[in-house]
Amino acid sequence: MFVKNWMSENVVTVFPDTLLSTAADIISTKNIKHLPVINSGNILKGIVTSSDIRKAFGKNTSTENIRVDEIMSYTPITISEYDTLDDALLLIYQNMIGALPVIDSNFSLMGIIARYDILRAMVKIMSLEEVGSRIDVVLEDKPGMLEELAIQFKQMDINIISIMTVHAENNSRIVSVRIDSIFKKKVENHLISEGFKIYEPWKEGC
Amino acid sequence: MFVKNWMSENVVTVFPDTLLSTAADIISTKNIKHLPVINSGNILKGIVTSSDIRKAFGKNTSTENIRVDEIMSYTPITISEYDTLDDALLLIYQNMIGALPVIDSNFSLMGIIARYDILRAMVKIMSLEEVGSRIDVVLEDKPGMLEELAIQFKQMDINIISIMTVHAENNSRIVSVRIDSIFKKKVENHLISEGFKIYEPWKEGC
């Protein structure tokens, strides 16, 4: 669950002296939104986005001889291959950006990781494309509760694909369990019989 | 973890007879990418995106009198408020789209959920902005292993914020545990002493 496992390694790049019109052609032809700018030694010098280019063309000055390094961001937010996917997600979310160039300790460009890569990672990590079902349980928010829930699945001989928990109100949290069984109702009934509460917001009107 | 909890309810919309130039102004002024198209009864009729509009303006025909319903998608992929966030994620990922209009059973527009909303949900659900640390453990892929791991955290009196598991190779899987403790190394050492394996891809060169 590291950036290395989810980034694109084949990055389309431009040089600082590439003309803006060329960069615009590349973005349009390749249908991409982010162009890392590197020097001839593959060192990251900046980034230019489709939005930067649209804004530059939107101004009524002549754009004919504008170079990429006249409009690029010189200090893009970057990430390392061995940072986690969480780190990438948080950087993209907090800075409201679309993608992060991935660099090594020498600022060499190693790849790029974009919003779509994060979504893809989530789909694969949570096995959302695999057959199974999902059960949402309300648990008291204290150590050991997750263990007690896990015991139930072990007793039913059901394999847990993924678990995600979210803090909710009133000292409780909701735990979403994806299981490799399609017998959702049966599992829910077992959990209810063992004293667990199933999260059903449509019944509570919240 | 339902669409209802994460969608935007204040949706900027247009009507089928709205002029394309007006829609373009709205998209530019509000800095949005997706405009659901509704009738006067709030029933969803289609969607138009910034990309659709750019393409229409890119063609060299006169765009002056083009209406939104001449270029909109008439059958956008939609979702319900009570579908899960997983469903939204999977639809957005598999169809490579940016956002999903949220409708009720009468096709009334209730909201919109976009890629950024999914990322925001992930950040909040996994409490990525809260103090804590993350530990990646390699587990044998069979029922009960997650329970055995959970017992360890209970013994250390450490509260688990979230757990995510991913299937890996060789009949094992990697489990990422976020905990409300910053003593990552201490916890890792305890787990190692109990026979657990910490996932450290940079050491394995994978």
Short mmCIF file of C-alpha atoms in Angstrom, two decimals:
data_model
loop_
_atom_site.label_atom_id
_atom_site.label_comp_id
_atom_site.label_asym_id
_atom_site.label_seq_id
_atom_site.Cartn_x
_atom_site.Cartn_y
_atom_site.Cartn_z
CA MET A 1 0.00 0.00 0.00
CA PHE A 2 2.77 2.29 -1.04
CA VAL A 3 2.84 4.91 -3.74
CA LYS A 4 5.24 2.71 -5.72
CA ASN A 5 2.53 0.06 -6.18
CA TRP A 6 -0.10 2.41 -7.57
CA MET A 7 1.67 5.21 -9.45
CA SER A 8 1.97 5.38 -13.24
CA GLU A 9 5.57 4.83 -14.24
CA ASN A 10 5.22 5.84 -17.85
CA VAL A 11 4.95 9.58 -17.36
CA VAL A 12 4.43 11.97 -20.26
CA THR A 13 6.75 14.92 -19.62
CA VAL A 14 7.93 18.15 -21.20
CA PHE A 15 11.05 20.30 -20.84
CA PRO A 16 11.18 23.85 -19.44
CA ASP A 17 11.74 25.27 -22.94
CA THR A 18 8.89 23.31 -24.56
CA LEU A 19 6.42 25.69 -26.19
CA LEU A 20 3.05 26.03 -24.51
CA SER A 21 1.32 25.17 -27.77
CA THR A 22 3.22 21.87 -27.89
CA ALA A 23 2.31 21.13 -24.27
CA ALA A 24 -1.33 21.90 -25.12
CA ASP A 25 -1.20 19.48 -28.06
CA ILE A 26 0.28 16.76 -25.85
CA ILE A 27 -2.37 17.25 -23.16
CA SER A 28 -5.13 17.12 -25.74
CA THR A 29 -3.74 14.16 -27.72
CA LYS A 30 -2.84 12.03 -24.71
CA ASN A 31 -5.97 13.08 -22.80
CA ILE A 32 -4.02 13.89 -19.64
CA LYS A 33 -4.26 16.74 -17.15
CA HIS A 34 -0.79 16.96 -15.62
CA LEU A 35 2.57 17.35 -17.33
CA PRO A 36 5.64 17.13 -15.09
CA VAL A 37 8.44 19.34 -16.38
CA ILE A 38 11.91 17.76 -16.26
CA ASN A 39 15.40 18.69 -17.42
CA SER A 40 17.50 16.46 -19.68
CA GLY A 41 18.72 14.56 -16.60
CA ASN A 42 15.14 13.55 -15.58
CA ILE A 43 15.23 15.97 -12.63
CA LEU A 44 11.80 17.44 -11.79
CA LYS A 45 11.70 21.19 -12.38
CA GLY A 46 7.97 21.86 -12.13
CA ILE A 47 4.51 20.87 -13.30
CA VAL A 48 2.04 22.32 -15.76
CA THR A 49 -1.65 21.41 -15.83
CA SER A 50 -4.35 21.56 -18.48
CA SER A 51 -5.97 24.25 -16.34
CA ASP A 52 -2.74 26.36 -16.33
CA ILE A 53 -2.63 26.09 -20.10
CA ARG A 54 -6.29 26.99 -20.56
CA LYS A 55 -5.81 30.06 -18.37
CA ALA A 56 -2.73 31.14 -20.35
CA PHE A 57 -4.61 30.77 -23.63
CA GLY A 58 -7.60 32.55 -22.08
CA LYS A 59 -5.61 35.74 -21.65
CA ASN A 60 -5.69 37.90 -24.74
CA THR A 61 -1.94 38.24 -25.13
CA SER A 62 -0.07 36.35 -27.81
CA THR A 63 0.69 32.81 -26.68
CA GLU A 64 2.80 31.87 -29.70
CA ASN A 65 6.23 32.01 -28.08
CA ILE A 66 5.36 31.27 -24.48
CA ARG A 67 7.50 28.52 -22.97
CA VAL A 68 6.31 26.01 -20.37
CA ASP A 69 8.63 27.47 -17.72
CA GLU A 70 6.86 30.81 -18.01
CA ILE A 71 3.64 29.42 -16.57
CA MET A 72 4.55 26.18 -14.73
CA SER A 73 4.43 25.70 -10.95
CA TYR A 74 8.05 25.69 -9.78
CA THR A 75 7.42 24.03 -6.43
CA PRO A 76 4.84 21.31 -7.03
CA ILE A 77 3.82 19.17 -4.08
CA THR A 78 5.62 15.83 -4.53
CA ILE A 79 5.75 12.44 -2.88
CA SER A 80 8.21 9.53 -2.64
CA GLU A 81 7.73 5.98 -3.91
CA TYR A 82 7.91 4.64 -0.37
CA ASP A 83 5.39 7.00 1.12
CA THR A 84 2.05 5.32 1.71
CA LEU A 85 -1.09 5.56 -0.31
CA ASP A 86 -2.60 7.31 2.73
CA ASP A 87 0.04 10.02 2.43
CA ALA A 88 -0.78 10.49 -1.26
CA LEU A 89 -4.51 10.60 -0.54
CA LEU A 90 -4.07 13.16 2.23
CA LEU A 91 -1.81 15.43 0.13
CA ILE A 92 -4.20 15.33 -2.82
CA TYR A 93 -7.19 15.97 -0.57
CA GLN A 94 -5.73 18.74 1.57
CA ASN A 95 -4.20 20.63 -1.34
CA MET A 96 -7.15 19.96 -3.66
CA ILE A 97 -4.79 18.90 -6.43
CA GLY A 98 -5.23 16.32 -9.14
CA ALA A 99 -1.90 14.51 -9.11
CA LEU A 100 1.48 14.25 -7.38
CA PRO A 101 4.81 13.76 -9.17
CA VAL A 102 6.73 10.91 -7.51
CA ILE A 103 10.42 11.66 -7.02
CA ASP A 104 13.42 10.02 -5.39
CA SER A 105 15.87 11.70 -3.00
CA ASN A 106 17.70 13.29 -5.96
CA PHE A 107 14.50 14.83 -7.34
CA SER A 108 14.54 12.34 -10.24
CA LEU A 109 11.05 11.77 -11.58
CA MET A 110 9.96 8.17 -10.87
CA GLY A 111 6.25 8.38 -11.70
CA ILE A 112 3.02 10.21 -11.10
CA ILE A 113 0.03 9.37 -8.90
CA ALA A 114 -3.37 10.93 -9.63
CA ARG A 115 -6.84 10.97 -8.07
CA TYR A 116 -7.93 8.14 -10.35
CA ASP A 117 -4.96 6.00 -9.20
CA ILE A 118 -6.09 6.47 -5.60
CA LEU A 119 -9.64 5.43 -6.51
CA ARG A 120 -8.29 2.41 -8.39
CA ALA A 121 -6.19 1.46 -5.35
CA MET A 122 -9.25 1.69 -3.10
CA VAL A 123 -11.28 -0.52 -5.44
CA LYS A 124 -8.52 -3.13 -5.57
CA ILE A 125 -7.60 -2.96 -1.88
CA MET A 126 -11.19 -3.36 -0.78
CA SER A 127 -11.76 -6.04 -3.47
CA LEU A 128 -14.88 -4.18 -4.58
CA GLU A 129 -14.93 -6.03 -7.89
CA GLU A 130 -14.95 -9.44 -6.20
CA VAL A 131 -18.08 -11.36 -5.21
CA GLY A 132 -19.04 -10.78 -1.61
CA SER A 133 -21.18 -8.62 0.56
CA ARG A 134 -20.83 -5.85 3.05
CA ILE A 135 -22.18 -5.59 6.56
CA ASP A 136 -22.20 -2.40 8.63
CA VAL A 137 -22.15 -2.87 12.37
CA VAL A 138 -22.42 -0.24 15.14
CA LEU A 139 -19.78 -0.88 17.82
CA GLU A 140 -19.00 0.78 21.12
CA ASP A 141 -15.81 2.81 20.62
CA LYS A 142 -13.39 1.06 22.99
CA PRO A 143 -10.46 -1.35 22.67
CA GLY A 144 -11.44 -4.95 22.08
CA MET A 145 -14.76 -4.40 20.34
CA LEU A 146 -13.32 -5.11 16.90
CA GLU A 147 -11.84 -8.32 18.27
CA GLU A 148 -15.25 -9.44 19.55
CA LEU A 149 -16.74 -8.78 16.14
CA ALA A 150 -13.90 -10.63 14.39
CA ILE A 151 -14.54 -13.67 16.60
CA GLN A 152 -18.08 -13.88 15.21
CA PHE A 153 -16.84 -14.15 11.65
CA LYS A 154 -14.31 -16.80 12.66
CA GLN A 155 -17.10 -18.81 14.31
CA MET A 156 -19.13 -18.62 11.10
CA ASP A 157 -16.00 -19.64 9.14
CA ILE A 158 -16.38 -16.56 6.98
CA ASN A 159 -13.30 -14.85 5.58
CA ILE A 160 -13.07 -11.09 6.07
CA ILE A 161 -11.91 -9.34 2.91
CA SER A 162 -11.64 -5.89 4.43
CA ILE A 163 -12.72 -3.92 7.43
CA MET A 164 -13.10 -0.17 7.61
CA THR A 165 -14.15 1.72 10.67
CA VAL A 166 -15.46 5.24 11.02
CA HIS A 167 -15.95 7.22 14.19
CA ALA A 168 -19.58 8.02 14.70
CA GLU A 169 -21.40 9.91 17.45
CA ASN A 170 -22.40 8.85 20.96
CA ASN A 171 -19.16 7.00 21.69
CA SER A 172 -19.84 4.47 18.97
CA ARG A 173 -18.39 3.76 15.59
CA ILE A 174 -19.56 2.06 12.46
CA VAL A 175 -17.53 -0.85 11.19
CA SER A 176 -17.96 -1.93 7.57
CA VAL A 177 -16.97 -5.51 6.99
CA ARG A 178 -16.63 -6.95 3.50
CA ILE A 179 -16.93 -10.72 3.50
CA ASP A 180 -16.42 -13.41 0.86
CA SER A 181 -19.99 -14.65 1.37
CA ILE A 182 -23.12 -13.54 -0.41
CA PHE A 183 -25.35 -14.62 2.51
CA LYS A 184 -25.54 -11.13 3.96
CA LYS A 185 -28.91 -11.54 5.67
CA LYS A 186 -27.89 -14.79 7.36
CA VAL A 187 -24.71 -13.23 8.71
CA GLU A 188 -26.59 -10.13 9.89
CA ASN A 189 -29.14 -12.28 11.69
CA HIS A 190 -26.35 -14.21 13.42
CA LEU A 191 -24.72 -10.96 14.55
CA ILE A 192 -28.06 -9.58 15.83
CA SER A 193 -28.64 -12.81 17.77
CA GLU A 194 -25.22 -12.28 19.38
CA GLY A 195 -26.17 -8.78 20.50
CA PHE A 196 -24.61 -6.72 17.72
CA LYS A 197 -26.41 -3.79 16.12
CA ILE A 198 -26.58 -3.47 12.34
CA TYR A 199 -26.23 0.08 10.94
CA GLU A 200 -29.30 0.93 8.88
CA PRO A 201 -29.48 4.71 8.48
CA TRP A 202 -32.57 4.63 6.28
CA LYS A 203 -34.51 3.15 9.20
CA GLU A 204 -33.36 5.89 11.57
CA GLY A 205 -33.94 8.72 9.15
CA CYS A 206 -30.44 10.06 9.69
CA MET B 1 -20.85 5.14 4.81
CA PHE B 2 -23.68 5.85 2.47
CA VAL B 3 -23.84 8.23 -0.45
CA LYS B 4 -26.23 10.43 1.53
CA ASN B 5 -23.49 11.21 4.07
CA TRP B 6 -20.92 12.36 1.54
CA MET B 7 -22.74 13.89 -1.43
CA SER B 8 -23.09 17.62 -2.02
CA GLU B 9 -26.70 18.65 -1.56
CA ASN B 10 -26.41 22.13 -2.98
CA VAL B 11 -26.17 21.21 -6.62
CA VAL B 12 -25.72 23.81 -9.34
CA THR B 13 -28.07 22.81 -12.17
CA VAL B 14 -29.30 23.99 -15.56
CA PHE B 15 -32.43 23.37 -17.62
CA PRO B 16 -32.56 21.56 -20.98
CA ASP B 17 -33.18 24.86 -22.77
CA THR B 18 -30.34 26.72 -21.04
CA LEU B 19 -27.93 28.12 -23.62
CA LEU B 20 -24.53 26.46 -23.81
CA SER B 21 -22.83 29.84 -23.35
CA THR B 22 -24.71 30.29 -20.05
CA ALA B 23 -23.73 26.78 -18.92
CA ALA B 24 -20.11 27.58 -19.82
CA ASP B 25 -20.27 30.76 -17.73
CA ILE B 26 -21.69 28.87 -14.77
CA ILE B 27 -19.01 26.17 -14.99
CA SER B 28 -16.29 28.78 -15.18
CA THR B 29 -17.67 31.07 -12.44
CA LYS B 30 -18.50 28.29 -9.97
CA ASN B 31 -15.35 26.31 -10.85
CA ILE B 32 -17.27 23.07 -11.27
CA LYS B 33 -17.03 20.28 -13.84
CA HIS B 34 -20.48 18.70 -13.84
CA LEU B 35 -23.87 20.30 -14.37
CA PRO B 36 -26.91 18.08 -13.87
CA VAL B 37 -29.75 19.07 -16.18
CA ILE B 38 -33.21 19.09 -14.55
CA ASN B 39 -36.71 20.08 -15.58
CA SER B 40 -38.81 22.55 -13.61
CA GLY B 41 -39.97 19.69 -11.36
CA ASN B 42 -36.37 18.85 -10.27
CA ILE B 43 -36.43 15.64 -12.33
CA LEU B 44 -33.03 14.68 -13.73
CA LYS B 45 -32.97 14.86 -17.53
CA GLY B 46 -29.25 14.57 -18.21
CA ILE B 47 -25.79 15.88 -17.38
CA VAL B 48 -23.38 18.20 -19.15
CA THR B 49 -19.67 18.41 -18.27
CA SER B 50 -17.00 21.06 -18.76
CA SER B 51 -15.39 18.66 -21.21
CA ASP B 52 -18.63 18.36 -23.26
CA ILE B 53 -18.80 22.15 -23.43
CA ARG B 54 -15.15 22.54 -24.43
CA LYS B 55 -15.63 20.02 -27.20
CA ALA B 56 -18.75 21.83 -28.46
CA PHE B 57 -16.91 25.15 -28.49
CA GLY B 58 -13.90 23.46 -30.10
CA LYS B 59 -15.94 22.67 -33.21
CA ASN B 60 -15.91 25.54 -35.67
CA THR B 61 -19.66 25.85 -36.04
CA SER B 62 -21.56 28.68 -34.43
CA THR B 63 -22.29 27.92 -30.79
CA GLU B 64 -24.42 30.98 -30.17
CA ASN B 65 -27.83 29.30 -30.09
CA ILE B 66 -26.90 25.82 -28.98
CA ARG B 67 -28.99 24.60 -26.04
CA VAL B 68 -27.73 22.30 -23.28
CA ASP B 69 -30.03 19.47 -24.39
CA GLU B 70 -28.30 19.40 -27.78
CA ILE B 71 -25.04 18.17 -26.26
CA MET B 72 -25.90 16.70 -22.83
CA SER B 73 -25.73 13.00 -21.94
CA TYR B 74 -29.33 11.80 -21.75
CA THR B 75 -28.62 8.66 -19.72
CA PRO B 76 -26.04 9.60 -17.12
CA ILE B 77 -24.96 6.94 -14.65
CA THR B 78 -26.72 7.73 -11.37
CA ILE B 79 -26.81 6.49 -7.80
CA SER B 80 -29.23 6.55 -4.87
CA GLU B 81 -28.73 8.23 -1.49
CA TYR B 82 -28.86 4.88 0.26
CA ASP B 83 -26.34 3.16 -1.94
CA THR B 84 -22.97 2.80 -0.26
CA LEU B 85 -19.86 4.83 -0.77
CA ASP B 86 -18.33 1.61 -2.17
CA ASP B 87 -21.00 1.56 -4.86
CA ALA B 88 -20.24 5.17 -5.77
CA LEU B 89 -16.51 4.49 -5.84
CA LEU B 90 -16.94 1.43 -8.05
CA LEU B 91 -19.25 3.23 -10.51
CA ILE B 92 -16.90 6.21 -10.79
CA TYR B 93 -13.88 3.93 -11.19
CA GLN B 94 -15.34 1.47 -13.67
CA ASN B 95 -16.93 4.11 -15.88
CA MET B 96 -14.00 6.53 -15.53
CA ILE B 97 -16.38 9.37 -14.77
CA GLY B 98 -15.96 12.36 -12.51
CA ALA B 99 -19.26 12.52 -10.66
CA LEU B 100 -22.62 10.80 -10.17
CA PRO B 101 -25.96 12.59 -9.85
CA VAL B 102 -27.82 11.25 -6.80
CA ILE B 103 -31.51 10.63 -7.45
CA ASP B 104 -34.49 9.16 -5.61
CA SER B 105 -36.89 6.57 -6.98
CA ASN B 106 -38.79 9.31 -8.87
CA PHE B 107 -35.62 10.54 -10.60
CA SER B 108 -35.70 13.71 -8.45
CA LEU B 109 -32.21 15.14 -8.07
CA MET B 110 -31.08 14.86 -4.43
CA GLY B 111 -27.38 15.70 -4.77
CA ILE B 112 -24.16 14.92 -6.58
CA ILE B 113 -21.14 12.87 -5.53
CA ALA B 114 -17.77 13.46 -7.20
CA ARG B 115 -14.28 11.95 -7.09
CA TYR B 116 -13.19 14.56 -4.57
CA ASP B 117 -16.11 13.63 -2.28
CA ILE B 118 -14.93 10.01 -2.35
CA LEU B 119 -11.39 11.07 -1.47
CA ARG B 120 -12.73 13.29 1.34
CA ALA B 121 -14.78 10.35 2.65
CA MET B 122 -11.69 8.12 2.65
CA VAL B 123 -9.67 10.73 4.55
CA LYS B 124 -12.41 11.13 7.16
CA ILE B 125 -13.28 7.43 7.44
CA MET B 126 -9.66 6.43 7.92
CA SER B 127 -9.11 9.41 10.26
CA LEU B 128 -6.03 10.34 8.25
CA GLU B 129 -6.00 13.84 9.70
CA GLU B 130 -5.95 12.57 13.27
CA VAL B 131 -2.80 11.86 15.27
CA GLY B 132 -1.81 8.23 15.12
CA SER B 133 0.33 5.83 13.21
CA ARG B 134 -0.03 3.03 10.76
CA ILE B 135 1.33 -0.47 10.89
CA ASP B 136 1.35 -2.90 7.97
CA VAL B 137 1.31 -6.58 8.88
CA VAL B 138 1.58 -9.62 6.60
CA LEU B 139 -1.01 -12.23 7.57
CA GLU B 140 -1.77 -15.71 6.31
CA ASP B 141 -4.99 -15.50 4.26
CA LYS B 142 -7.35 -17.67 6.29
CA PRO B 143 -10.28 -17.08 8.68
CA GLY B 144 -9.30 -16.06 12.18
CA MET B 145 -5.98 -14.37 11.41
CA LEU B 146 -7.46 -10.88 11.72
CA GLU B 147 -8.92 -11.86 15.07
CA GLU B 148 -5.49 -13.00 16.31
CA LEU B 149 -4.02 -9.68 15.25
CA ALA B 150 -6.85 -7.73 16.89
CA ILE B 151 -6.19 -9.56 20.17
CA GLN B 152 -2.65 -8.14 20.19
CA PHE B 153 -3.90 -4.58 20.05
CA LYS B 154 -6.41 -5.29 22.81
CA GLN B 155 -3.59 -6.67 24.97
CA MET B 156 -1.57 -3.50 24.40
CA ASP B 157 -4.72 -1.43 25.21
CA ILE B 158 -4.38 0.35 21.88
CA ASN B 159 -7.48 1.53 20.07
CA ILE B 160 -7.74 0.59 16.41
CA ILE B 161 -8.94 3.53 14.30
CA SER B 162 -9.22 1.62 11.05
CA ILE B 163 -8.13 -1.59 9.42
CA MET B 164 -7.78 -2.20 5.73
CA THR B 165 -6.73 -5.45 4.20
CA VAL B 166 -5.45 -6.22 0.73
CA HIS B 167 -4.96 -9.59 -0.86
CA ALA B 168 -1.30 -10.18 -1.63
CA GLU B 169 0.53 -13.11 -3.20
CA ASN B 170 1.54 -16.49 -1.75
CA ASN B 171 -1.69 -17.02 0.18
CA SER B 172 -0.99 -14.02 2.39
CA ARG B 173 -2.46 -10.58 2.72
CA ILE B 174 -1.30 -7.26 4.03
CA VAL B 175 -3.32 -5.66 6.78
CA SER B 176 -2.91 -1.94 7.43
CA VAL B 177 -3.87 -0.95 10.92
CA ARG B 178 -4.22 2.68 11.95
CA ILE B 179 -3.90 3.13 15.70
CA ASP B 180 -4.39 6.06 18.05
CA SER B 181 -0.82 5.73 19.33
CA ILE B 182 2.30 7.38 17.96
CA PHE B 183 4.55 4.62 19.36
CA LYS B 184 4.71 2.77 16.06
CA LYS B 185 8.09 1.13 16.64
CA LYS B 186 7.13 -0.17 20.08
CA VAL B 187 3.94 -1.72 18.71
CA GLU B 188 5.80 -3.25 15.75
CA ASN B 189 8.37 -4.78 18.08
CA HIS B 190 5.61 -6.28 20.22
CA LEU B 191 3.96 -7.79 17.13
CA ILE B 192 7.28 -9.20 15.89
CA SER B 193 7.91 -10.77 19.33
CA GLU B 194 4.50 -12.43 19.01
CA GLY B 195 5.43 -13.96 15.66
CA PHE B 196 3.83 -11.44 13.32
CA LYS B 197 5.61 -10.17 10.20
CA ILE B 198 5.76 -6.45 9.43
CA TYR B 199 5.37 -5.48 5.76
CA GLU B 200 8.42 -3.51 4.63
CA PRO B 201 8.57 -3.53 0.84
CA TRP B 202 11.65 -1.33 0.62
CA LYS B 203 13.61 -4.03 2.45
CA GLU B 204 12.48 -6.71 0.02
CA GLY B 205 13.04 -4.66 -3.08
CA CYS B 206 9.50 -5.36 -4.30
#
